[in-house]
Structure formats: structure tokens, C-alpha cells
Amino acid sequence: MTDAFIEPFLTNYDDNRYPAPFLDQYEMMECLANNEFGETFLIKDRHSGENCIAKCYFKHKADFNPCESEFLRKLNHKGLPEFIDDFDNSELFVMVRSYVPGVPLNEFVSCFQPNKELFLLIGKQICEILAYLHQQTPAIIHRDIKPQNIIIDRLGNVTLIDFGISRVYNDGSSVDTTFLGTRDFAAPEQYGYSQTDHRTDIFSLGILLVWLLTGESNLEKAKELLPDNRVRKVILKCTAFDPKARYQSANQVKDALAGRDIKRKISIFSAVLVILLFCVAFIQKLPVFSLSQPGNIVFQEPTIEKAVRMTLGIESSEEITEEDLLSIETLRLFGNQIALDEEALQTYTDLFVNNDPSIRRGDIQQLDDLLLMKNLRHVVLIYQNITTIEPFAQLPYLEYVDLRHNPIEDVSPLSRASELSVLILFDTHVSDLTALMDCAHLSTLDLGGTLVQSFAALNGLDSLRMLCLRRTPLYSLVGITEHLHLEEIYLSETNINDFSLLLELPNLQSVHVGEEDRNGIKELGSGYTFTVLYN
């Protein structure tokens, strides 16, 4: 941006409208958008020099609602911008969030013909972001999924922006009173047929997928352009008029898009993406995995090989290539059973809880085979014979790890998993988690049935929002006040008698305790604001 542009821009807006503390801290650089509801600016922190985004909302508007600030403040996901601060005066509400480098999806795709590979690469990431939003309590509904609100960075990573018309799901509401959204991408219920919920975003996701495949956002026109029957079925289910007929979760959409033929194309497309992205001006030189020629790949654990073949759809007589293995991001096993999706995993969990004899302890003991799958993000290995997780130290993209019912003691190999957000260690031999203090995104931690004796074992885990400590030898809550982001905690079947420190957690929403804890909770009086649930 030139000085010749900046100077007249800065003289055209009235500084006095903006909160003084905001102007003290930030320098206005560029107006990115403005409409009757507010303005969006590129700004620079006067102290750090860091670029940020300021969303300025006009408070005199009847439908003014600072929901974007409220949502981003409590969210923590690599596919969402980070909340930084907000400012307020009689005229404007200003929310400052992180600047997301990249270009909007509608500009990005101008370099490509509509194609299945791009559709899957982008679609998978949007599914993961939506799954995270919809799993919040209550669920957060974006309601404006469209290309202009999706940013692609130089590595092909997706960020979903603009929560200005988002809302939380309200069980007591039957319809939405106002149409908000973008017409081609809006679900029928956004026109007032019924209340919007997470399935509203599923509809918009379906339209987005159609657009990525065909370049057409009009569903009726695009139907004839869809490339194959399987993709057509996925999109038609996403965009069903009745929300009950759609996929009921973003994870279901993601699973429906899975398949060996498609995953092979994603791997190839990801490799050449670096070259093609040079047509977008922001690209720099990037590292990327090399795809070798097919070789003789040997697994040490037969069960892991079986799970890999089922995931890829490759028969036992067929060869697995390195290319195939690099396409695998999810692996799920519960005992002797292989789960290809979350629904199957939940079925096996229910059978296990009910002591069904069909669920037996698995025979996996060591994890070296996982090193063949460098792009693993979601690993579920429940009820095995795993004692060490050392190979995890070489899997940098891990986001979700479930190791329930394994004789594991040391979790330090996970310390390099910088994107790890969910870790489930129920019924393991773990007693200390301090090695994970650099896992800045770790927000969900299940330590039920472990050997954790005090909160000293959790020192440095500052991002926790959900913590399960049921059935642990815990005697005191001393140290819990170091975890100010906690929203939900499970404390049943512990040795805790004094719950008073819970009152010092400003974001706490739910406390799960046992019937034996009623007297301890009663001693808190009536001043607490969180919900107590007795198990």
C-alpha cells in the first residue's frame, strides 16, 4: 500500500468515533469492507508491529449483537482466527482478532478449473472446523459458509472467518425471526421455515462443495454437472430440504467423502498444489513430502495393516504404496474391532460398556507402523496392550489421540504435537502430564482412572477447557486455579471434600460429581453460577 493511498484514506474517517484505548494501541492501515452494519479494518499493533483485523460494529443498529467477539473469545482451533481484544464506546463496538494471511477461496480458485481434488482438499478442512464449532456447548452455528469467508494460506490450509451472523443453538426457539446469510448458500430454514441449527451449516457446506466441483452455486443448475454418482449422493444428502434428511454432523460428511480413489488423488493434488499456488501472489518456497515409487511396505502389527487396508479400501492381495499411506489421516481401533467412522466407534464403545463378549482386548503392542503414516491427525487405539508411545514423537500433525484402557505411563512423546487439542487417557497408568506444557492447543483432557494425585501433574497446561479426573486418587483442588479457562470438569469418585476453589474459576459452566459429593457441594452455598450434575 502506498503513502499516496494511505494519506487520503486516513483523512476520510473520523477518529473520534472509535474508542480511545483502541486508537492508542492500534494504527488503522486499510478499510477492507464497510456496510450499513459496520466496518472492517486492517490494523497494526503500535507496540509489536503485528497486523490484526478490527471489526467495528455500529451500536445504533437495532440488530447490533457483538456475537463474533463472544464466540472467538472461547474458541481455540487452527482453522479459526484468534480473539485478541475488544473495545467499546457509545457509538461503536470494536473486536480485534488475528490477521489470517492468505486469499479468499473465491480468488484462490480462479487459478484452477473446478475439480474433485480441490473440492476434497478444501471440503475436508471445512468439515473439521464445523465439527469443532458444532461440538461446543451450546453448538455454534456459523450461518454464512461461502467462498468469501474461507481464507487459504500459502500451504493450502483453510481458515473460516466472519462470525458476524453466527448464533448459538436455542432449544426453545422454533424459527429464526430474521433472514441472515448469503442467498445461494443459505439453507431453507434461514428464510424462516424453522430454527437454524448445525445442519444449516451442513446445507451451506453442500452448496460450497457443489461450487468447488462445478463453479456453479445454483444447486439445480449444478446437479447436472456433478462428476459421479457417489459425489452426487453426498451433496444431495447435504442439501436436502428437510434438515432431518441431511447428514447429522460435519464428521459424517467428512467420512462420506473418504475413499481410496479419492485419497490417492488428494495426495497427488497436494504435491502439485505448491506449484499451482504460485499463481496466487503470496506464495513462498514450501517443504512438502516426496511421494516415492511403490515399494514393498511391511507392517509389524497385522491389526494395524488390516485397519489401513480397510481405510483405503485395498484388498489383501493388493500392494500398499507410500502414496496410499500419506493419504491416511485417521485410524480408529477399539480392541479387536476396526472403526471406519465415529458412529462405528460409538457402537463398539457401547458394547464394551455393556460387557459384550464380541469386544476383546486388541493385540497391538508397539506403534512403529504409525511412522508409515506421516500425516496422521486423528488416532484412536483403545483397549490394546500398548506400553510405550515413542513413535508419536515423529508424528507432528496429531490433533486427537485416544489411548483409553492401555498400560501407558509416559506421555512425553506427545510433547512435539503442537496441534494436539484432544487427549483421552482414561484407565491408563499416567501420573504426570507436565511434559505437555508446550501443547498450547490442548483443550480437552480425560485422565479418568489414571494415577494423577494432584494438580501439580497438570502444571503448564494453560488451555484446558474440559478436564476429566473421575476415579483418580485426587484429594485436593489446590492448583486448579491455574486453569482459568476450564469450562467443564468431572470429579466423581475422587477423595475431594472441599470444592470451594471451583468458585475461583470464572469460565466454569459444568461440574460433574458423584452422589457422595452432595454435602461438599452444599457447602458452597447458593452463590455459584455453574451447573452441578450428579452422576
Coordinates of C-alpha atoms in Angstrom, one line a residue:
M1 CA 0.0 0.0 0.0
T2 CA 1.5 3.4 -1.0
D3 CA 1.7 6.6 1.1
A4 CA -0.4 8.3 -1.7
F5 CA -3.2 5.9 -0.9
I6 CA -2.9 5.9 2.9
E7 CA -2.9 9.7 3.4
P8 CA -6.3 10.4 1.8
F9 CA -7.8 7.3 3.4
L10 CA -6.8 8.4 6.9
T11 CA -8.3 11.8 6.4
N12 CA -11.7 10.4 5.4
Y13 CA -12.7 8.8 8.6
D14 CA -13.5 10.4 12.0
D15 CA -11.1 9.2 14.7
N16 CA -13.5 10.4 17.4
R17 CA -15.9 7.7 16.6
Y18 CA -13.5 4.9 17.7
P19 CA -12.8 4.0 21.4
A20 CA -9.8 6.0 22.5
P21 CA -8.0 2.9 24.0
F22 CA -8.3 1.2 20.7
L23 CA -6.7 4.1 18.8
D24 CA -3.9 4.3 21.4
Q25 CA -3.0 0.7 20.8
Y26 CA -3.6 0.2 17.1
E27 CA -2.9 2.1 13.9
M28 CA -5.5 2.0 11.2
M29 CA -4.0 0.7 7.9
E30 CA -6.7 -0.1 5.4
C31 CA -10.5 -0.3 5.2
L32 CA -11.2 -3.8 3.9
A33 CA -15.0 -3.6 4.0
N34 CA -17.9 -1.5 5.1
N35 CA -21.7 -1.7 5.1
E36 CA -24.7 -0.4 7.0
F37 CA -23.8 -2.6 10.0
G38 CA -20.1 -1.7 10.4
E39 CA -16.6 -1.6 9.0
T40 CA -13.6 -4.0 8.8
F41 CA -10.1 -2.6 9.0
L42 CA -6.6 -4.0 8.7
I43 CA -4.7 -2.5 11.7
K44 CA -1.3 -2.7 13.2
D45 CA -0.3 -3.0 16.8
R46 CA 1.7 0.1 17.7
H47 CA 3.9 -1.8 20.1
S48 CA 4.5 -5.2 18.5
G49 CA 4.1 -4.1 14.8
E50 CA 1.8 -7.1 14.3
N51 CA -1.0 -6.9 11.8
C52 CA -4.5 -7.6 13.1
I53 CA -8.1 -7.2 11.9
A54 CA -10.6 -4.9 13.6
K55 CA -14.4 -5.5 13.2
C56 CA -16.2 -2.3 14.1
Y57 CA -20.0 -2.6 14.7
F58 CA -22.4 0.3 14.8
K59 CA -24.2 0.1 18.1
H60 CA -27.2 2.2 17.0
K61 CA -28.4 -0.6 14.7
A62 CA -31.4 -2.4 16.1
D63 CA -29.9 -5.8 15.5
F64 CA -26.5 -5.0 16.9
N65 CA -25.1 -8.1 18.6
P66 CA -21.4 -8.5 19.4
C67 CA -21.6 -12.3 19.0
E68 CA -18.4 -12.6 17.0
S69 CA -16.3 -11.4 19.9
E70 CA -18.2 -13.7 22.3
F71 CA -17.6 -16.7 20.1
L72 CA -14.0 -16.2 19.2
R73 CA -13.1 -15.5 22.8
K74 CA -13.8 -19.1 23.8
L75 CA -12.7 -20.9 20.7
N76 CA -9.3 -22.4 20.1
H77 CA -8.8 -24.1 16.7
K78 CA -6.2 -23.8 14.0
G79 CA -8.9 -23.2 11.4
L80 CA -10.3 -20.2 13.2
P81 CA -8.9 -16.7 13.8
E82 CA -7.8 -15.9 17.4
F83 CA -9.6 -13.4 19.5
I84 CA -7.3 -10.6 20.8
D85 CA -9.3 -7.9 22.4
D86 CA -12.4 -5.7 22.2
F87 CA -13.2 -2.1 22.9
D88 CA -16.4 -0.2 23.4
N89 CA -17.9 3.3 23.5
S90 CA -21.3 4.9 23.0
E91 CA -21.2 4.6 19.2
L92 CA -19.0 1.6 18.3
F93 CA -18.1 -1.9 19.5
V94 CA -14.7 -2.9 18.2
M95 CA -13.5 -6.5 18.1
V96 CA -9.8 -7.2 17.3
R97 CA -8.8 -10.6 16.0
S98 CA -5.7 -12.1 14.5
Y99 CA -4.9 -11.4 10.9
V100 CA -5.1 -14.5 8.7
P101 CA -2.6 -14.4 5.8
G102 CA -3.8 -15.8 2.5
V103 CA -6.6 -15.1 0.0
P104 CA -10.3 -15.8 0.0
L105 CA -11.4 -19.0 -1.6
N106 CA -13.2 -17.3 -4.5
E107 CA -9.9 -15.7 -5.5
F108 CA -7.9 -18.8 -4.9
V109 CA -10.0 -21.0 -7.2
S110 CA -9.6 -18.5 -10.1
C111 CA -6.2 -20.3 -10.7
F112 CA -7.9 -23.7 -11.1
Q113 CA -10.6 -25.3 -13.2
P114 CA -13.3 -26.8 -10.8
N115 CA -12.1 -30.3 -9.9
K116 CA -12.7 -33.1 -7.4
E117 CA -9.2 -32.9 -5.8
L118 CA -9.6 -29.2 -4.8
F119 CA -13.2 -30.0 -3.6
L120 CA -11.9 -32.7 -1.3
L121 CA -8.9 -30.8 0.0
I122 CA -11.0 -27.8 1.0
G123 CA -14.1 -29.8 2.0
K124 CA -12.3 -32.0 4.5
Q125 CA -10.8 -29.0 6.3
I126 CA -14.2 -27.2 6.4
C127 CA -15.8 -30.3 7.9
E128 CA -13.2 -30.4 10.7
I129 CA -13.7 -26.7 11.5
L130 CA -17.5 -27.1 11.5
A131 CA -17.3 -30.3 13.7
Y132 CA -15.4 -28.3 16.3
L133 CA -17.9 -25.4 16.2
H134 CA -20.9 -27.7 16.4
Q135 CA -19.4 -29.7 19.3
Q136 CA -19.3 -26.6 21.5
T137 CA -21.9 -26.3 24.3
P138 CA -24.2 -24.9 23.1
A139 CA -23.4 -25.5 19.5
I140 CA -22.1 -22.5 17.5
I141 CA -23.7 -22.2 14.0
H142 CA -21.8 -20.1 11.5
R143 CA -24.7 -19.5 9.1
D144 CA -22.6 -17.9 6.4
I145 CA -20.4 -20.6 4.8
K146 CA -19.4 -19.1 1.5
P147 CA -16.1 -18.8 -0.5
Q148 CA -15.5 -15.2 0.6
N149 CA -15.4 -16.3 4.3
I150 CA -12.8 -19.0 3.7
I151 CA -9.2 -18.0 3.6
I152 CA -6.5 -20.2 2.0
D153 CA -2.9 -19.7 3.1
R154 CA 0.3 -20.4 1.2
L155 CA 0.3 -24.0 2.5
G156 CA -3.3 -24.7 1.4
N157 CA -4.6 -24.5 5.0
V158 CA -8.2 -23.3 5.5
T159 CA -9.4 -20.7 8.0
L160 CA -13.1 -19.9 8.4
I161 CA -13.7 -16.2 9.2
D162 CA -16.6 -13.8 9.7
F163 CA -18.8 -14.9 12.6
G164 CA -20.9 -11.7 12.4
I165 CA -24.2 -13.6 11.9
S166 CA -23.4 -16.7 13.8
R167 CA -25.6 -17.8 16.7
V168 CA -25.8 -20.4 19.4
Y169 CA -28.5 -23.1 19.1
N170 CA -31.5 -22.4 21.3
D171 CA -33.7 -25.4 22.2
G172 CA -36.6 -23.2 23.0
S173 CA -36.9 -21.5 19.6
S174 CA -38.8 -22.9 16.7
V175 CA -37.9 -20.4 14.0
D176 CA -35.3 -17.7 13.3
T177 CA -37.0 -14.3 13.1
T178 CA -34.7 -12.6 10.5
F179 CA -33.1 -13.9 7.3
L180 CA -29.3 -13.6 7.5
G181 CA -26.9 -15.3 5.2
T182 CA -25.8 -15.3 1.5
R183 CA -28.7 -16.2 -0.8
D184 CA -27.2 -19.0 -2.9
F185 CA -25.5 -20.6 0.1
A186 CA -28.4 -20.2 2.6
A187 CA -30.4 -23.2 3.9
P188 CA -34.2 -23.1 3.6
E189 CA -34.6 -22.6 7.4
Q190 CA -32.7 -19.3 7.1
Y191 CA -35.8 -18.0 5.3
G192 CA -37.9 -18.7 8.4
Y193 CA -39.1 -22.3 7.8
S194 CA -37.7 -23.4 11.1
Q195 CA -34.9 -22.6 13.5
T196 CA -31.3 -22.8 12.2
D197 CA -29.1 -25.4 13.8
H198 CA -25.8 -27.2 13.0
R199 CA -27.5 -28.8 10.0
T200 CA -27.9 -25.3 8.5
D201 CA -24.1 -25.2 8.1
I202 CA -24.2 -28.7 6.6
F203 CA -26.5 -27.4 3.8
S204 CA -24.2 -24.5 3.1
L205 CA -21.3 -26.9 3.1
G206 CA -23.0 -28.9 0.4
I207 CA -23.5 -25.8 -1.8
L208 CA -19.9 -24.9 -1.3
L209 CA -18.8 -28.4 -2.4
V210 CA -21.0 -28.1 -5.5
W211 CA -19.4 -24.8 -6.3
L212 CA -15.9 -26.2 -5.9
L213 CA -16.8 -29.1 -8.3
T214 CA -18.7 -27.2 -10.9
G215 CA -18.2 -23.4 -10.4
E216 CA -21.9 -23.1 -10.0
S217 CA -23.6 -22.2 -6.7
N218 CA -27.2 -22.7 -8.0
L219 CA -28.0 -26.2 -6.9
E220 CA -30.5 -27.0 -9.6
K221 CA -28.1 -26.0 -12.4
A222 CA -25.1 -27.7 -10.7
K223 CA -26.8 -31.1 -10.3
E224 CA -26.3 -31.9 -14.0
L225 CA -22.6 -31.1 -13.8
L226 CA -21.7 -33.3 -10.9
P227 CA -18.9 -35.8 -11.9
D228 CA -20.0 -39.1 -10.4
N229 CA -22.9 -40.8 -8.6
R230 CA -21.2 -41.1 -5.2
V231 CA -20.3 -37.4 -5.0
R232 CA -23.8 -36.6 -6.2
K233 CA -25.3 -38.6 -3.3
V234 CA -23.1 -36.9 -0.7
I235 CA -24.1 -33.4 -2.0
L236 CA -27.8 -34.2 -2.3
K237 CA -27.8 -35.5 1.2
C238 CA -26.1 -32.4 2.5
T239 CA -28.6 -30.1 0.7
A240 CA -31.8 -31.9 1.5
F241 CA -34.7 -29.5 2.2
D242 CA -35.6 -31.2 5.5
P243 CA -32.7 -30.9 8.0
K244 CA -33.6 -34.4 9.3
A245 CA -32.7 -35.9 5.9
R246 CA -29.3 -34.3 5.8
Y247 CA -26.1 -35.6 7.4
Q248 CA -26.4 -35.0 11.1
S249 CA -22.8 -33.9 11.7
A250 CA -19.9 -32.5 9.8
N251 CA -17.9 -35.6 10.7
Q252 CA -20.4 -37.7 8.9
V253 CA -19.9 -35.6 5.8
K254 CA -16.1 -35.9 6.1
D255 CA -16.4 -39.7 6.5
A256 CA -18.8 -39.9 3.5
L257 CA -16.1 -38.2 1.3
A258 CA -13.5 -40.8 2.2
G259 CA -12.3 -43.5 -0.2
R260 CA -9.2 -44.9 -1.7
D261 CA -9.6 -43.5 -5.2
I262 CA -10.3 -40.0 -3.9
K263 CA -7.5 -40.1 -1.3
R264 CA -4.9 -41.1 -4.0
K265 CA -6.0 -38.0 -5.9
I266 CA -5.7 -35.8 -2.8
S267 CA -2.2 -36.9 -2.2
I268 CA -1.1 -36.2 -5.8
F269 CA -3.0 -32.9 -5.8
S270 CA -1.4 -31.8 -2.6
A271 CA 2.0 -32.4 -4.0
V272 CA 1.4 -30.3 -7.1
L273 CA -0.5 -27.7 -5.2
V274 CA 2.7 -26.0 -4.2
I275 CA 3.5 -25.3 -7.9
L276 CA 0.0 -24.2 -8.8
L277 CA -0.3 -21.9 -5.8
F278 CA 2.4 -19.6 -7.4
C279 CA -0.3 -18.0 -9.4
V280 CA -1.5 -16.5 -6.1
A281 CA 0.9 -13.7 -5.2
F282 CA 1.6 -14.6 -1.6
I283 CA 3.4 -18.0 -2.2
Q284 CA 6.9 -18.7 -0.8
K285 CA 9.0 -21.8 -1.1
L286 CA 7.4 -24.7 0.8
P287 CA 8.6 -28.0 2.1
V288 CA 6.5 -31.0 1.0
F289 CA 6.6 -34.8 1.5
S290 CA 8.0 -36.5 -1.6
L291 CA 6.0 -39.3 -3.0
S292 CA 8.2 -42.3 -3.8
Q293 CA 7.5 -45.1 -6.2
P294 CA 5.6 -48.1 -4.9
G295 CA 7.8 -50.3 -2.7
N296 CA 7.5 -53.4 -0.6
I297 CA 5.9 -51.9 2.6
V298 CA 5.8 -54.3 5.6
F299 CA 3.8 -53.9 8.7
Q300 CA 4.9 -55.2 12.1
E301 CA 1.3 -55.2 13.6
P302 CA -1.2 -57.3 11.5
T303 CA -4.1 -55.5 13.0
I304 CA -2.8 -52.1 12.0
E305 CA -2.3 -53.3 8.5
K306 CA -5.8 -54.6 8.4
A307 CA -7.1 -51.3 9.6
V308 CA -5.1 -49.5 7.0
R309 CA -6.4 -51.7 4.2
M310 CA -10.0 -51.2 5.3
T311 CA -9.5 -47.5 5.5
L312 CA -8.0 -47.3 2.0
G313 CA -10.3 -50.0 0.5
I314 CA -7.3 -52.1 -0.6
E315 CA -7.6 -55.9 -0.7
S316 CA -5.0 -58.1 1.0
S317 CA -3.7 -59.2 -2.4
E318 CA -3.0 -55.6 -3.5
E319 CA 0.1 -53.6 -2.8
I320 CA 0.0 -50.6 -0.5
T321 CA 2.1 -47.7 -1.7
E322 CA 3.8 -44.8 0.2
E323 CA 1.3 -42.6 -1.6
D324 CA -1.6 -44.5 0.0
L325 CA -0.1 -44.2 3.4
L326 CA 0.5 -40.5 3.2
S327 CA -3.3 -40.1 2.5
I328 CA -4.3 -41.6 5.8
E329 CA -5.1 -39.0 8.5
T330 CA -7.4 -41.1 10.7
L331 CA -7.0 -44.5 12.3
R332 CA -9.6 -46.0 14.8
L333 CA -9.5 -49.3 16.6
F334 CA -11.4 -50.4 19.7
G335 CA -9.9 -53.6 21.0
N336 CA -10.2 -56.3 18.3
Q337 CA -12.6 -54.1 16.2
I338 CA -11.8 -51.6 13.5
A339 CA -14.0 -48.5 13.3
L340 CA -14.2 -46.7 9.9
D341 CA -16.2 -43.8 11.4
E342 CA -17.3 -42.2 14.6
E343 CA -20.6 -44.0 14.6
A344 CA -19.0 -47.4 14.5
L345 CA -16.6 -46.3 17.3
Q346 CA -19.5 -45.3 19.5
T347 CA -21.2 -48.7 18.8
Y348 CA -18.1 -50.6 19.9
T349 CA -17.9 -48.3 23.0
D350 CA -21.4 -49.1 24.0
L351 CA -20.8 -52.8 23.5
F352 CA -17.7 -52.6 25.7
V353 CA -19.6 -50.7 28.5
N354 CA -22.2 -53.5 28.4
N355 CA -19.5 -56.2 28.6
D356 CA -20.4 -57.6 25.2
P357 CA -18.1 -60.6 24.5
S358 CA -17.6 -59.5 20.9
I359 CA -15.3 -56.8 22.2
R360 CA -11.9 -58.3 23.2
R361 CA -8.6 -56.6 24.1
G362 CA -6.7 -55.9 20.9
D363 CA -3.2 -57.4 20.2
I364 CA -1.4 -54.1 19.3
Q365 CA 1.7 -53.7 21.4
Q366 CA 4.1 -51.4 19.5
L367 CA 3.4 -48.4 17.2
D368 CA 6.2 -48.3 14.8
D369 CA 3.8 -48.9 11.9
L370 CA 2.3 -45.4 12.6
L371 CA 5.5 -43.9 11.2
L372 CA 4.5 -45.1 7.8
M373 CA 1.5 -42.6 8.0
K374 CA 3.3 -39.3 8.5
N375 CA 0.1 -37.3 8.0
L376 CA -1.9 -38.9 10.9
R377 CA -4.0 -36.4 12.8
H378 CA -6.7 -38.5 14.5
V379 CA -5.5 -41.7 16.3
V380 CA -7.8 -43.9 18.3
L381 CA -6.2 -47.0 19.8
I382 CA -8.4 -48.2 22.6
Y383 CA -8.1 -51.3 24.7
Q384 CA -4.8 -52.6 23.3
N385 CA -1.5 -53.7 25.0
I386 CA 0.4 -50.5 24.3
T387 CA 3.1 -49.6 26.9
T388 CA 5.1 -47.0 25.0
I389 CA 4.1 -44.3 22.5
E390 CA 7.6 -43.3 21.5
P391 CA 6.7 -43.2 17.7
F392 CA 4.2 -40.3 18.4
A393 CA 7.3 -38.0 18.8
Q394 CA 7.7 -38.3 15.0
L395 CA 4.0 -37.5 14.1
P396 CA 3.9 -33.7 14.2
Y397 CA 0.3 -33.3 12.9
L398 CA -1.6 -35.1 15.7
E399 CA -4.7 -33.3 16.8
Y400 CA -6.8 -36.0 18.5
V401 CA -5.4 -39.0 20.4
D402 CA -7.5 -41.6 22.3
L403 CA -5.5 -44.3 24.2
R404 CA -8.1 -45.5 26.7
H405 CA -7.5 -48.8 28.5
N406 CA -3.8 -49.2 27.7
P407 CA -0.9 -49.7 30.3
I408 CA 0.8 -46.5 29.3
E409 CA 2.8 -44.4 31.8
D410 CA 4.8 -41.9 29.8
V411 CA 3.2 -39.3 27.5
S412 CA 6.2 -37.2 26.8
P413 CA 6.5 -38.3 23.2
L414 CA 3.4 -36.2 22.5
S415 CA 5.2 -33.0 23.6
R416 CA 6.0 -32.2 20.0
A417 CA 2.4 -32.4 18.9
S418 CA 1.9 -28.7 18.7
E419 CA -1.6 -29.0 17.3
L420 CA -2.9 -31.6 19.8
S421 CA -6.3 -30.5 21.1
V422 CA -7.9 -33.7 22.5
L423 CA -6.1 -36.3 24.6
I424 CA -8.0 -39.2 26.2
L425 CA -6.0 -41.3 28.7
F426 CA -8.8 -42.9 30.7
D427 CA -7.8 -46.1 32.5
T428 CA -4.0 -45.8 31.8
H429 CA -1.1 -45.7 34.2
V430 CA -0.3 -42.0 33.6
S431 CA 0.5 -39.8 36.6
D432 CA 2.3 -36.7 35.2
L433 CA 1.3 -34.5 32.2
T434 CA 3.8 -31.6 32.7
A435 CA 5.8 -32.8 29.6
L436 CA 2.9 -31.5 27.5
M437 CA 3.1 -27.9 28.7
D438 CA 4.1 -26.8 25.1
C439 CA 0.9 -28.3 23.6
A440 CA -0.7 -24.9 23.5
H441 CA -3.9 -26.1 21.8
L442 CA -4.6 -28.9 24.3
S443 CA -8.1 -28.1 25.5
T444 CA -9.8 -31.5 26.2
L445 CA -8.1 -33.9 28.6
D446 CA -9.5 -37.1 30.0
L447 CA -7.5 -38.5 32.9
G448 CA -10.2 -40.6 34.5
G449 CA -9.0 -43.8 36.1
T450 CA -5.3 -42.7 36.0
L451 CA -2.8 -42.2 38.8
V452 CA -2.9 -38.4 38.9
Q453 CA -2.8 -37.4 42.5
S454 CA -2.7 -33.6 42.4
F455 CA -2.9 -30.6 40.0
A456 CA 0.8 -30.4 40.1
A457 CA 0.7 -33.1 37.5
L458 CA -1.0 -30.6 35.1
N459 CA 1.4 -27.6 35.6
G460 CA 1.7 -25.6 32.4
L461 CA -1.4 -26.9 30.7
D462 CA -3.0 -23.5 30.4
S463 CA -5.5 -24.0 27.6
L464 CA -7.7 -26.7 29.2
R465 CA -11.4 -26.3 28.8
M466 CA -12.7 -29.8 29.6
L467 CA -10.9 -31.9 32.2
C468 CA -12.0 -35.4 33.5
L469 CA -10.5 -36.6 36.8
R470 CA -13.1 -39.1 37.9
R471 CA -11.9 -42.2 39.6
T472 CA -8.5 -40.7 40.4
P473 CA -6.7 -40.7 43.8
L474 CA -7.2 -36.9 44.0
Y475 CA -7.5 -35.4 47.5
S476 CA -7.4 -31.7 46.8
L477 CA -8.3 -29.0 44.3
V478 CA -5.2 -27.0 45.2
G479 CA -3.7 -25.8 41.9
I480 CA -6.9 -25.8 39.9
T481 CA -7.0 -22.0 39.9
E482 CA -4.0 -22.1 37.4
H483 CA -6.5 -23.4 34.8
L484 CA -8.7 -20.3 34.4
H485 CA -10.1 -21.4 31.0
L486 CA -11.8 -24.5 32.4
E487 CA -15.5 -24.8 31.4
E488 CA -16.3 -28.4 32.4
I489 CA -14.8 -30.7 34.9
Y490 CA -15.5 -34.3 36.1
L491 CA -14.7 -35.0 39.7
S492 CA -16.9 -38.0 40.7
E493 CA -15.3 -41.0 42.6
T494 CA -12.4 -38.9 43.9
N495 CA -11.3 -38.2 47.5
I496 CA -12.1 -34.5 47.3
N497 CA -14.2 -33.0 50.1
D498 CA -13.6 -29.2 49.7
F499 CA -14.9 -27.9 46.4
S500 CA -14.6 -24.2 47.3
L501 CA -11.8 -23.5 44.8
L502 CA -14.2 -24.1 42.0
L503 CA -15.7 -20.7 42.8
E504 CA -12.5 -19.1 41.6
L505 CA -12.8 -20.4 38.0
P506 CA -14.5 -17.6 36.0
N507 CA -15.4 -19.6 33.0
L508 CA -16.6 -22.8 34.7
Q509 CA -20.0 -24.0 33.3
S510 CA -20.5 -27.6 34.4
V511 CA -19.2 -29.7 37.3
H512 CA -19.8 -33.5 37.3
V513 CA -19.7 -35.1 40.8
G514 CA -21.0 -38.2 42.5
E515 CA -23.9 -38.6 44.9
E516 CA -21.4 -38.9 47.7
D517 CA -20.3 -35.3 47.0
R518 CA -23.7 -33.6 47.7
N519 CA -22.6 -32.4 51.1
G520 CA -19.4 -30.9 49.7
I521 CA -21.3 -29.1 47.0
K522 CA -23.9 -27.9 49.5
E523 CA -21.2 -26.1 51.5
L524 CA -20.6 -23.8 48.5
G525 CA -23.9 -22.1 49.3
S526 CA -26.0 -20.7 46.6
G527 CA -23.6 -18.2 45.0
Y528 CA -22.1 -20.4 42.3
T529 CA -23.1 -19.9 38.7
F530 CA -22.0 -23.2 37.2
T531 CA -24.3 -26.3 36.8
V532 CA -23.7 -29.2 39.1
L533 CA -24.5 -32.7 37.6
Y534 CA -24.7 -35.7 39.9
N535 CA -23.6 -39.0 38.3

